[in-house]
Short mmCIF file of C-alpha atoms in Angstrom, two decimals:
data_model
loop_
_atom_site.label_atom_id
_atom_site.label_comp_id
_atom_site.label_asym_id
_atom_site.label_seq_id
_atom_site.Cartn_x
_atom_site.Cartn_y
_atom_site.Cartn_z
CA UNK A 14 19.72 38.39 1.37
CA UNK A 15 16.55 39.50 2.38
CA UNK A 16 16.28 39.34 6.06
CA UNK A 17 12.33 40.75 5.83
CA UNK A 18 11.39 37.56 4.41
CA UNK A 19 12.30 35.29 6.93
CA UNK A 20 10.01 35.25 9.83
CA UNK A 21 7.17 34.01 7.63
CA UNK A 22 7.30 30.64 6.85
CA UNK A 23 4.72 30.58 4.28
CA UNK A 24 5.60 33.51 2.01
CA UNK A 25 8.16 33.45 -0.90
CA UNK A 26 10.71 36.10 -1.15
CA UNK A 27 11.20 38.51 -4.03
CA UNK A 28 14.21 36.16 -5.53
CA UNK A 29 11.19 33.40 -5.57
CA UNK A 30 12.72 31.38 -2.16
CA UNK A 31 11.31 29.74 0.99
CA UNK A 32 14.47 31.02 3.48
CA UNK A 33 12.22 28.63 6.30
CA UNK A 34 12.63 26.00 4.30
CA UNK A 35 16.31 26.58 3.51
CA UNK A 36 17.16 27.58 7.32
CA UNK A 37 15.52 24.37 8.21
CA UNK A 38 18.13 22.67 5.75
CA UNK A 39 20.87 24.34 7.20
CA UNK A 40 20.04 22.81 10.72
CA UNK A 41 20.18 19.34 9.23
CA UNK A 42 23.45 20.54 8.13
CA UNK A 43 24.91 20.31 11.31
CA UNK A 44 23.78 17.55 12.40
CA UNK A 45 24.95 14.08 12.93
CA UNK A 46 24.90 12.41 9.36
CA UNK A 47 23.57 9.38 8.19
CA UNK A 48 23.86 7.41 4.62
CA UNK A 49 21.96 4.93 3.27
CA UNK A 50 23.01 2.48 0.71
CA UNK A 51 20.80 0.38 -1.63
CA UNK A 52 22.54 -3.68 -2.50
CA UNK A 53 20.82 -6.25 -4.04
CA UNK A 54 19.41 -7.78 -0.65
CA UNK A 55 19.26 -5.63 1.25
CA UNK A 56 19.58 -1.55 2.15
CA UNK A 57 22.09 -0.40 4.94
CA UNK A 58 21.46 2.94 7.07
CA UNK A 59 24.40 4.21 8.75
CA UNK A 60 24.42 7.21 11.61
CA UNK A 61 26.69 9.09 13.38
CA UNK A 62 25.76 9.84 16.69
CA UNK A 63 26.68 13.02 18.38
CA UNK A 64 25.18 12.24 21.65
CA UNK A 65 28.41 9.80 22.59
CA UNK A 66 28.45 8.66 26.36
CA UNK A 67 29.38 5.61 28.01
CA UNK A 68 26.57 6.27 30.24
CA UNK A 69 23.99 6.22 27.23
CA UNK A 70 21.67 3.21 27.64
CA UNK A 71 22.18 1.88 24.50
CA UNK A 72 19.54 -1.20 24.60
CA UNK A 73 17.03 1.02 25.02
CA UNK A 74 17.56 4.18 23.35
CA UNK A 75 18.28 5.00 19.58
CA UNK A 76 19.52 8.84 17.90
CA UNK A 77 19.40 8.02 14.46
CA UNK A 78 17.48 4.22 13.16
CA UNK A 79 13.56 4.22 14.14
CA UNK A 80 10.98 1.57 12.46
CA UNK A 81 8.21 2.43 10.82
CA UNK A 82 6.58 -0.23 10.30
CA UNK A 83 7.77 -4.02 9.98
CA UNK A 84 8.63 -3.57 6.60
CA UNK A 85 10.38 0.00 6.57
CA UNK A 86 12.66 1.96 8.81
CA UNK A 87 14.26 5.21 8.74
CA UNK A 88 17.51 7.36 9.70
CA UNK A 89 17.37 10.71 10.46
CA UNK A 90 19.23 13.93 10.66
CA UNK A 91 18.20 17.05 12.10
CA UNK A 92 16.24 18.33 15.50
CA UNK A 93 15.73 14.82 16.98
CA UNK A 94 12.27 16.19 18.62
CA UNK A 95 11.25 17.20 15.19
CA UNK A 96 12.21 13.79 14.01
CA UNK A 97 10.11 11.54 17.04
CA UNK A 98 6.71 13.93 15.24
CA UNK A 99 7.25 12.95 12.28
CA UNK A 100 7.95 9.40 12.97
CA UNK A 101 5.17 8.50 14.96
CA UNK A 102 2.90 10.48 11.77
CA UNK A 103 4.91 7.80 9.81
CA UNK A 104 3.83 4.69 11.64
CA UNK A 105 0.13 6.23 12.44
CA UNK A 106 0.05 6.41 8.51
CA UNK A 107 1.34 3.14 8.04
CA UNK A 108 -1.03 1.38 10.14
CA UNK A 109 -4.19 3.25 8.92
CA UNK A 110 -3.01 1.86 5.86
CA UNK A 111 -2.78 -1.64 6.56
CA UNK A 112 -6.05 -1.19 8.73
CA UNK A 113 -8.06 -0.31 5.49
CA UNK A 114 -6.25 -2.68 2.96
CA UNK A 115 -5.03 -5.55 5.50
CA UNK A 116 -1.56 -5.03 3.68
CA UNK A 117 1.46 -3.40 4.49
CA UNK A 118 1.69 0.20 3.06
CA UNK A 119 4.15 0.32 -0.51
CA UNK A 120 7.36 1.96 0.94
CA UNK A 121 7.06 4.99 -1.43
CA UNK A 122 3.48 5.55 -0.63
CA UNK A 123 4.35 6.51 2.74
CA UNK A 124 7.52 8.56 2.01
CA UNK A 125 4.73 10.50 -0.18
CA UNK A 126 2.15 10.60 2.55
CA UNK A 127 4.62 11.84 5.34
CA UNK A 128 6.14 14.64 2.44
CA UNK A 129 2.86 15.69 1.89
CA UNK A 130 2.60 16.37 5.65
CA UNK A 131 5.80 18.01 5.44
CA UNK A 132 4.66 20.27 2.77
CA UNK A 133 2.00 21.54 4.47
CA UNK A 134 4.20 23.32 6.80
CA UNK A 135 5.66 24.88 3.88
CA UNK A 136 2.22 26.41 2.60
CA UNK A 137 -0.31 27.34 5.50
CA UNK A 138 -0.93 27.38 9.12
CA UNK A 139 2.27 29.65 9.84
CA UNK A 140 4.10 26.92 11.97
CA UNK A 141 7.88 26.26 10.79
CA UNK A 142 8.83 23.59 8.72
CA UNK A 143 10.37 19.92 10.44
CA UNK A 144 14.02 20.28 10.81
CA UNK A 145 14.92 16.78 9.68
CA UNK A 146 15.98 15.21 6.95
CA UNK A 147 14.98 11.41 6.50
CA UNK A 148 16.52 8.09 4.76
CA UNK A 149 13.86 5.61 4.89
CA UNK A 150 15.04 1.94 3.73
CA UNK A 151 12.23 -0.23 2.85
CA UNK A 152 10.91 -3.65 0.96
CA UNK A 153 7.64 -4.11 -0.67
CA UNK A 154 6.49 -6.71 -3.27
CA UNK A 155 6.05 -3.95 -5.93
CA UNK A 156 9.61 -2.52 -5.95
CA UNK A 157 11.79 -4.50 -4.01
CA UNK A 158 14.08 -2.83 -1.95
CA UNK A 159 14.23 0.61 -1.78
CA UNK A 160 15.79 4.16 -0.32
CA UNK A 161 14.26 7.19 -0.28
CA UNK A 162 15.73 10.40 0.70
CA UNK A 163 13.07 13.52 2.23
CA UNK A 164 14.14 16.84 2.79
CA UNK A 165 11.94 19.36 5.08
CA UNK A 166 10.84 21.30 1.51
CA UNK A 167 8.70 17.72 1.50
CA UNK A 168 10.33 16.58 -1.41
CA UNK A 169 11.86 13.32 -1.82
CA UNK A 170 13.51 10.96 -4.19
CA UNK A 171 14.61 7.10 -4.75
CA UNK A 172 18.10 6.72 -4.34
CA UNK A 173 20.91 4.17 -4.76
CA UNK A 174 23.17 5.80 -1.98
CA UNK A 175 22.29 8.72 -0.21
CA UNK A 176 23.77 11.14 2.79
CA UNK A 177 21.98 13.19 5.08
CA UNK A 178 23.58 15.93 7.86
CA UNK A 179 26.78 17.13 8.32
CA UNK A 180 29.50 17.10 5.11
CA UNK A 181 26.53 14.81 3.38
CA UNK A 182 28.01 16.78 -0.31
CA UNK A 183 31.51 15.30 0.71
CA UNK A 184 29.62 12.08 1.34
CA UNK A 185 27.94 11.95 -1.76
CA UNK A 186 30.20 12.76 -4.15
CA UNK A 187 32.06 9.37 -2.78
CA UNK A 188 29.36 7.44 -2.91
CA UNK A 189 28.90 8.38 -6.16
CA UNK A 190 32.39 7.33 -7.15
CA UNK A 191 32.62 4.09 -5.37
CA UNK A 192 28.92 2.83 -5.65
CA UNK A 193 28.32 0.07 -7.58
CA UNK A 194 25.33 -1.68 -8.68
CA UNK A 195 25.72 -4.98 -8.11
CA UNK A 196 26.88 -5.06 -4.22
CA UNK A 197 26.09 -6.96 -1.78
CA UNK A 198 24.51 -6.02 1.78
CA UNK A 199 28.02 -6.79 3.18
CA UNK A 200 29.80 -4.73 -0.09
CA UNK A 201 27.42 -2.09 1.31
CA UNK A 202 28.29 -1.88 4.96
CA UNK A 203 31.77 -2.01 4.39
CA UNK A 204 31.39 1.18 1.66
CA UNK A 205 29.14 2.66 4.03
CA UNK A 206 31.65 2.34 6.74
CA UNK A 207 34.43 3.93 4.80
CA UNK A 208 32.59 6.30 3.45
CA UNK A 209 31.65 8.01 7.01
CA UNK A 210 35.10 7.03 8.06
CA UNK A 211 36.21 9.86 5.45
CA UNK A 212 33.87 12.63 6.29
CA UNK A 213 33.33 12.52 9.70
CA UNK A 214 34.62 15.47 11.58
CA UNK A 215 35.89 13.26 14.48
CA UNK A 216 39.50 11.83 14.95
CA UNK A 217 38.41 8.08 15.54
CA UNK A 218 35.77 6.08 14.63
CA UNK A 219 34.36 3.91 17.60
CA UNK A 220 31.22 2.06 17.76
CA UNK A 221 29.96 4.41 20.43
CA UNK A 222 30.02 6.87 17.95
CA UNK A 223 27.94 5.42 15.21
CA UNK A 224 25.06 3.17 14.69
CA UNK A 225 24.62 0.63 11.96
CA UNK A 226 21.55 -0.97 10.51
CA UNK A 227 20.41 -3.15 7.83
CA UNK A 228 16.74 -4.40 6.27
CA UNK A 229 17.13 -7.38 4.48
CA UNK A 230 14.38 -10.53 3.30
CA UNK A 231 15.14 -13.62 6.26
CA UNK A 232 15.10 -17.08 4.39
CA UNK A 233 11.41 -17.43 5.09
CA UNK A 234 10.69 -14.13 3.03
CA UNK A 235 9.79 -11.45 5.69
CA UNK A 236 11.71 -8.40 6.13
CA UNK A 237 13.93 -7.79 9.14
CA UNK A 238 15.00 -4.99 10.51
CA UNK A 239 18.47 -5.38 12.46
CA UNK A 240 20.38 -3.13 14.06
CA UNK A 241 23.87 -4.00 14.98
CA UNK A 242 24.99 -4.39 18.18
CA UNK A 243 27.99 -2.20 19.83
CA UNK A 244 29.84 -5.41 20.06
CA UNK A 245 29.19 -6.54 16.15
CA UNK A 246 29.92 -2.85 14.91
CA UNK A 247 33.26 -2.69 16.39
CA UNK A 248 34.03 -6.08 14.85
CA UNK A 249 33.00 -4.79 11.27
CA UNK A 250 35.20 -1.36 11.91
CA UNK A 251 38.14 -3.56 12.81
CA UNK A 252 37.59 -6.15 9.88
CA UNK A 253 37.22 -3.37 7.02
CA UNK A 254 40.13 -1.44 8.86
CA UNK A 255 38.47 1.52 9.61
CA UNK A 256 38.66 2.22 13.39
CA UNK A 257 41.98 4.19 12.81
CA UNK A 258 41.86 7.71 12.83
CA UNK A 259 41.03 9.41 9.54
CA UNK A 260 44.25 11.03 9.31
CA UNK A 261 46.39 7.40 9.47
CA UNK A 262 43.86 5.50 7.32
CA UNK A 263 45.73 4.09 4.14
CA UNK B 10 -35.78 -11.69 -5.01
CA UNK B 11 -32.03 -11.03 -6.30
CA UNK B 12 -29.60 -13.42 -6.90
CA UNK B 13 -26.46 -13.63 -6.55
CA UNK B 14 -24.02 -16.07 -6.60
CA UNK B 15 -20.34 -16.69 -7.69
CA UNK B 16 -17.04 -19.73 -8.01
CA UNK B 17 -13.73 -19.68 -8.23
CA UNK B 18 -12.47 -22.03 -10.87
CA UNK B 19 -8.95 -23.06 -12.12
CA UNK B 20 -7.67 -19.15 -12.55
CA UNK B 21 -10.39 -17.79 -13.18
CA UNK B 22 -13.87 -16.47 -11.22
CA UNK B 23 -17.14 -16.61 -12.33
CA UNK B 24 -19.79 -14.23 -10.92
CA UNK B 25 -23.37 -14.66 -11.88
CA UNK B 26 -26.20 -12.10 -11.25
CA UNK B 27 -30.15 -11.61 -12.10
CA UNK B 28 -31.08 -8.75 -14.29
CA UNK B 29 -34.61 -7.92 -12.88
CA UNK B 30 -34.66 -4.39 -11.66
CA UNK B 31 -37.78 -4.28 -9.51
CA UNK B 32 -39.59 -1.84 -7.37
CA UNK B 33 -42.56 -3.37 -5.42
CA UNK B 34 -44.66 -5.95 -8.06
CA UNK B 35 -43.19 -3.47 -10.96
CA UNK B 36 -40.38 -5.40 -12.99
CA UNK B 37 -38.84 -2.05 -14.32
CA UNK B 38 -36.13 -3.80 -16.77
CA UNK B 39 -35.24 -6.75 -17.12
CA UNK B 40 -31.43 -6.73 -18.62
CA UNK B 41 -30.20 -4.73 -15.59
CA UNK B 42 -26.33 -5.31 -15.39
CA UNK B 43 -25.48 -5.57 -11.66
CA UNK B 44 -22.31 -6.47 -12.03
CA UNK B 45 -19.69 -4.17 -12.05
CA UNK B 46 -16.24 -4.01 -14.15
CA UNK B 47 -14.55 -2.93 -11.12
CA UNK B 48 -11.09 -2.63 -12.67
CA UNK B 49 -9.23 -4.48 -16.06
CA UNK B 50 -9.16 -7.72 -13.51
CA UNK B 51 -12.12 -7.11 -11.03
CA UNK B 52 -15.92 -7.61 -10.68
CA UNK B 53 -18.38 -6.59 -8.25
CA UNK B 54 -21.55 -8.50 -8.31
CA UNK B 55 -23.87 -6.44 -6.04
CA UNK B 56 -27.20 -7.01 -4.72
CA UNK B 57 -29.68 -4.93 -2.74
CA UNK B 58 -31.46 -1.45 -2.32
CA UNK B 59 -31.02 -0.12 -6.14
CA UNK B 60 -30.34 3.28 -5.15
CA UNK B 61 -27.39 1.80 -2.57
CA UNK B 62 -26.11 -0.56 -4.61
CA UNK B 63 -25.23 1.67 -7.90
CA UNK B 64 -23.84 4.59 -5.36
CA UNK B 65 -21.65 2.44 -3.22
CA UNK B 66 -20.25 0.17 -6.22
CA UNK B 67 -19.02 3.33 -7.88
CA UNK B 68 -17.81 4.81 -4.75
CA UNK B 69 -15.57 1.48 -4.44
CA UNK B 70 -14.69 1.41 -8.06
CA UNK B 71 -13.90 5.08 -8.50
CA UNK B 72 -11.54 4.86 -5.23
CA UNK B 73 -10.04 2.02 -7.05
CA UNK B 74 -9.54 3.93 -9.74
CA UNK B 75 -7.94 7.10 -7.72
CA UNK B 76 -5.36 4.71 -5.98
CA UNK B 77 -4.25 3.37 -9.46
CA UNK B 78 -3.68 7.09 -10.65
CA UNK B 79 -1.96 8.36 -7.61
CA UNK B 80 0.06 4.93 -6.36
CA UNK B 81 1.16 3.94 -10.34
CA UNK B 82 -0.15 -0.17 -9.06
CA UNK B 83 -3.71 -1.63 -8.74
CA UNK B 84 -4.80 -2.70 -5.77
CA UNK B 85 -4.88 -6.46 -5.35
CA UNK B 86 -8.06 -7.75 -4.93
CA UNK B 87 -7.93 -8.87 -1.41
CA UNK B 88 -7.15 -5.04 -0.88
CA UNK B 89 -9.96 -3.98 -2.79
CA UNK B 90 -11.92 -6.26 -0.95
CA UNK B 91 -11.16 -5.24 2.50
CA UNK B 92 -11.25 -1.43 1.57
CA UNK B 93 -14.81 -2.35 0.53
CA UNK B 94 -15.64 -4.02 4.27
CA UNK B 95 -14.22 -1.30 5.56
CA UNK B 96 -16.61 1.21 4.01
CA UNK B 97 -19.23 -0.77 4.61
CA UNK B 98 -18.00 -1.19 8.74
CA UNK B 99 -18.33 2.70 9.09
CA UNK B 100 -20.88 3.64 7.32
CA UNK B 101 -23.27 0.72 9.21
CA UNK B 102 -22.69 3.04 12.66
CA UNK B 103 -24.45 5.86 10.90
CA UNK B 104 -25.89 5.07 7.62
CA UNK B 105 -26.16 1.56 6.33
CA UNK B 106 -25.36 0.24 3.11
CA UNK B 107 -27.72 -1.96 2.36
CA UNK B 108 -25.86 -3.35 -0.19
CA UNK B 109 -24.54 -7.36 -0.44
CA UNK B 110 -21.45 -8.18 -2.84
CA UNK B 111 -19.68 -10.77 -4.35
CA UNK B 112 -16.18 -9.25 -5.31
CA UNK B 113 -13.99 -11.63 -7.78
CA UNK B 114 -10.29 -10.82 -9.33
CA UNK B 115 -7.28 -12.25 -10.37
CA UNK B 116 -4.03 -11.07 -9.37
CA UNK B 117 -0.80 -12.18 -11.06
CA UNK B 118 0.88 -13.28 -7.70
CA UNK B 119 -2.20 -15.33 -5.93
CA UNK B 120 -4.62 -16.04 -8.78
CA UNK B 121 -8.40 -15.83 -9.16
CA UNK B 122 -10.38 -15.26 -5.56
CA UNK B 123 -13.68 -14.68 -4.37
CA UNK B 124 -14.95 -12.22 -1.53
CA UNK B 125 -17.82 -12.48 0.25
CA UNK B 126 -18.87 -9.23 1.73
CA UNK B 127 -22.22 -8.37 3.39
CA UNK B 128 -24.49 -5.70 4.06
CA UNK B 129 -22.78 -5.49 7.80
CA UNK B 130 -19.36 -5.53 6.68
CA UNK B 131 -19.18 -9.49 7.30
CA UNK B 132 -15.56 -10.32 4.67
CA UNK B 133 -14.78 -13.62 3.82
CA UNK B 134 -12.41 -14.98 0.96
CA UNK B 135 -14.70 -18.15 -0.51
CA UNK B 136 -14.18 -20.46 -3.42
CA UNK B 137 -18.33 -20.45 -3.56
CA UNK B 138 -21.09 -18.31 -2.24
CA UNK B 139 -24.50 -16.37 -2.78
CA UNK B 140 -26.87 -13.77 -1.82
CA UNK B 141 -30.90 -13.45 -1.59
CA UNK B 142 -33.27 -16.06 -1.73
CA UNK B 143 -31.66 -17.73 -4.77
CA UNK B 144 -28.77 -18.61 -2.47
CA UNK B 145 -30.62 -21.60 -0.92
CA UNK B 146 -30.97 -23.51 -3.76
CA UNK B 147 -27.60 -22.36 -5.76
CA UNK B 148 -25.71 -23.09 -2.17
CA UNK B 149 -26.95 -26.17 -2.25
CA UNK B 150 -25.93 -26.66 -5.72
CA UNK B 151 -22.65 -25.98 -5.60
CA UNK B 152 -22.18 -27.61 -2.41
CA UNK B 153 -23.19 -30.93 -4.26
CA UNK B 154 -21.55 -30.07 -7.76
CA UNK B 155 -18.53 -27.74 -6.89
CA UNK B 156 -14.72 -28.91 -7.22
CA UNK B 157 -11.66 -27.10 -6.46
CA UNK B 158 -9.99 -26.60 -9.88
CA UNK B 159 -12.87 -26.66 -12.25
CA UNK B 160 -12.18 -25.59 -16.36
CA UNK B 161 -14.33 -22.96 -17.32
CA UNK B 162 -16.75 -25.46 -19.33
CA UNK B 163 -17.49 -27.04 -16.09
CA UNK B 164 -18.03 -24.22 -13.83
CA UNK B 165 -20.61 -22.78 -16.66
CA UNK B 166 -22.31 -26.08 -16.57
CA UNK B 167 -22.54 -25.85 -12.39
CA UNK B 168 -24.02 -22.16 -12.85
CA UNK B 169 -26.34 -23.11 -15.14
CA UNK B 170 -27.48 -25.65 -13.08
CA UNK B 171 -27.72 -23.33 -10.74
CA UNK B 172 -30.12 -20.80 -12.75
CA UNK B 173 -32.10 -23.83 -13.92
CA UNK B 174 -32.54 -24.67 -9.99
CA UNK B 175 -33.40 -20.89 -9.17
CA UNK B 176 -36.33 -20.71 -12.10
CA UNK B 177 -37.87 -23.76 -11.38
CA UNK B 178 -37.77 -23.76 -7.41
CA UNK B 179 -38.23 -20.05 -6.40
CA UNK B 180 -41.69 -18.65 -6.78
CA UNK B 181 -40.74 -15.41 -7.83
CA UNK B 182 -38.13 -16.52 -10.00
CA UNK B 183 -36.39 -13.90 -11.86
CA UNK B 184 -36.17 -14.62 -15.85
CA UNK B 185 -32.60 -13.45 -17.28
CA UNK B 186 -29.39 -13.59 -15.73
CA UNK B 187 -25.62 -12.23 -16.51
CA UNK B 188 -23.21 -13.96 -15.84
CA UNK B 189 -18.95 -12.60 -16.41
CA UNK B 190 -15.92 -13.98 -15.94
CA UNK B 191 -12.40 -12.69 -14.74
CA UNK B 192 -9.18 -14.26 -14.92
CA UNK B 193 -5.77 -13.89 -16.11
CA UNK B 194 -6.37 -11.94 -19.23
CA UNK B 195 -8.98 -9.67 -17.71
CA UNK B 196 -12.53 -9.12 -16.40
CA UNK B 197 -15.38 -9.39 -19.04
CA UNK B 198 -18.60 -10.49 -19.71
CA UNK B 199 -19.21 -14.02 -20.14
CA UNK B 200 -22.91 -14.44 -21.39
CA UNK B 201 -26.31 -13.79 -21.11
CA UNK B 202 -28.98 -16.81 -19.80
CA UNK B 203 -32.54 -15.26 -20.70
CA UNK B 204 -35.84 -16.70 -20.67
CA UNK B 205 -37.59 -13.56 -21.39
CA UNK B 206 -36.97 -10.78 -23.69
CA UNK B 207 -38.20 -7.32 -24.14
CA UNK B 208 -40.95 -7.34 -26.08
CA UNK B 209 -41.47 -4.68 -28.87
CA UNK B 210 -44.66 -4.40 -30.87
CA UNK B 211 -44.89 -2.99 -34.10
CA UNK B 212 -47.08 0.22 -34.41
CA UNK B 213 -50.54 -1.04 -35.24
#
């Protein structure tokens, strides 16, 4: 390992690697995660919050869901004041977008724009790379819905289930077992559920401890964002049987 | 002295334009195309300053263009249309466009529509409308002709009558006119309407 290379962001080392880049990864990895799940109608983002506290205002303040725009939204894992930049680039970029074309932005032409951003940091100007990883969940009329994963290298790809943060290789190696094509939003949540139920360090899952959301198409065709409330999460835990600790679960 | 003037029709658009390209009393040509194959399912029919209206129409259709490469989709042409107004809106607080256009498409999901865009960055989605002195009488014309859902025969037969108004009402008439069509199975020209042809002599 070639500790001579790492200061620099913006230099490669002899073995042709941006250590930055890859520290910045690390971060993310221990972080609270969050997985996202593509279903026919709709995409689910699921965190796990590491800030827990009864005192935490929960109305008002979010760790891991943020909206974009009224179309997309985003989890994310990593240095949450890292994360609120890059957000608020996202919905600048949004709305420029729908200020020059009166339309909302395609979902993966702003995952590009804000990677692009992110990529700069990689290249010039000698400032060190965003330590977050995002999810961003999404419906446009071109593609549907859609979940893209972004990594602070700036690259990014569509996925059908994807984790971010801590254990997110334990998490995706079950998603990739149990995901199926066809689901529903509520097949989904209830995968998405038991899927952090299994890799979460933490004895118990509670609703303090998590938070849920879902974008879906309302009868009347717009998108919604929703994010569940502490009271409707800890109805879904108990009805999918998940709010026993890890080491009981059947 | 240009005219300009343009329908929407039962999916489809018509656009029709002069082909005089003057400077002062000098008719330089008289087949000058000034309307624009934007992209496969989108015209521009521009009038104004020559100079203005060939750089900005390009400028529009080659940023067209670029967002097809880079996004993988077209833009629709109500996007199109209000990138164009929006070029138009910020460039008029420095340096003015002086450029007026008539932007028709078809899109798969809405149809065949019309855009009305001005010199000042005026936008407005119309099933009719005109620019330059040939607008008061082909205004009029459609106004008294024009129905919503017209086959192509019959919106030829309203712009026609709209030419034949323009030549024999406005005193500096001009002689040939394009006119193109766009609708589900592309943009493309429709046909020529000329009164006057280029004129070459045999060496005497």
């Amino acid at each position: 390992m070639s500790r001579r290379y790492d200061s620099r962001t913006t230099i490669f080392s002899p073995e042709g690697r941006l250590y930055q880049v890859e520290y910045a990864m690390e971060a993310i990895g221990n972080a609270g995660s969050a997985i996202g799940i593509l279903s026919k109608d709709g995409v689910v983002l699921i965190g796990e919050k590491k800030v827990t506290s009864k005192l935490l205002q929960t109305s008002t303040s979010s760790e891991k869901m943020y909206k974009i725009d009224d179309h997309v939204a985003c989890a994310v894992a990593g240095i949450m004041s890292d994360a609120n930049i890059l957000i608020n680039t996202a919905r600048v970029q949004a709305q420029r977008y729908t200020f020059m074309y009166q339309e909302p932005m395609p979902v993966e032409q702003l995952v590009q724009s804000l990677c692009d951003t992110k990529q700069g940091y990689t290249q010039f100007g000698g400032l060190r790379p965003f330590g977050v990883s995002f999810l961003f969940a999404g419906w446009d009329k071109n593609h549907g819905f859609q979940l893209y994963m972004s990594d602070p290298s700036g690259n990014y790809g569509g996925w059908k289930a994807a984790a971010v943060g801590a254990n997110n290789q334990a998490a995706q190696s079950i998603l990739k077992q149990d995901y199926k094509d066809d689901a529903t939003r509520e097949e989904a949540v209830e995968l998405a559920l038991k899927v952090l139920s299994k890799t979460m360090d933490s004895t118990s899952l509670t609703s303090e401890k998590l938070e849920l959301a879902e974008v879906f198409l309302t009868p009347s065709g717009s998108v919604k964002y929703h994010v569940h409330s502490p009271e409707s999460l800890t109805k879904l835990l108990v009805k999918h049987g998940v709010t026993q600790p890890a080491a009981e679960s059947s | 002295m240009e005219c300009v003037f343009g329908l929407v029709g039962n999916g489809f658009a018509i656009v029709a334009a002069d082909t005089s390209a003057v400077h002062s009393i000098l008719l330089h040509k008289n087949n000058e195309d000034k309307i624009m194959v934007l992209d496969s399912h989108k015209l521009v029919a521009a009038s104004g300053e020559p100079g203005d209206r060939v750089q900005f129409t390009e400028y529009v259709q080659k940023n067209v263009s670029l967002y097809k490469f880079r996004n993988g989709i077209p833009l629709t042409t109500a996007a199109a249309a209000n990138f164009t107004r929006g070029e138009l809106a910020t460039a008029l607080r420095k340096n003015p466009y002086s450029v007026n256009i008539l932007m028709a498409g078809y899109d798969n999901e809405s149809g065949a529509s019309l855009y009305y865009i001005d010199y000042i960055a005026t936008l407005h989605k119309v099933d009719k409308g005109a620019f330059g002195y040939g607008s008061y009488f082909s205004l009029s014309t459609m106004d008294r002709h024009y129905r919503s859902d017209m086959s192509v025969e019959e919106a030829i037969e309203l712009v026609d009558k709209c030419i034949l108004e323009i030549r024999s009402r406005l005193v500096v008439a001009p002689p040939n006119f394009v006119i193109k069509i766009v609708d589900k199975d592309g943009a493309r020209d429709y046909a020529w309407r000329q009164s006057v042809q280029d004129v070459t002599t045999a060496a005497v």
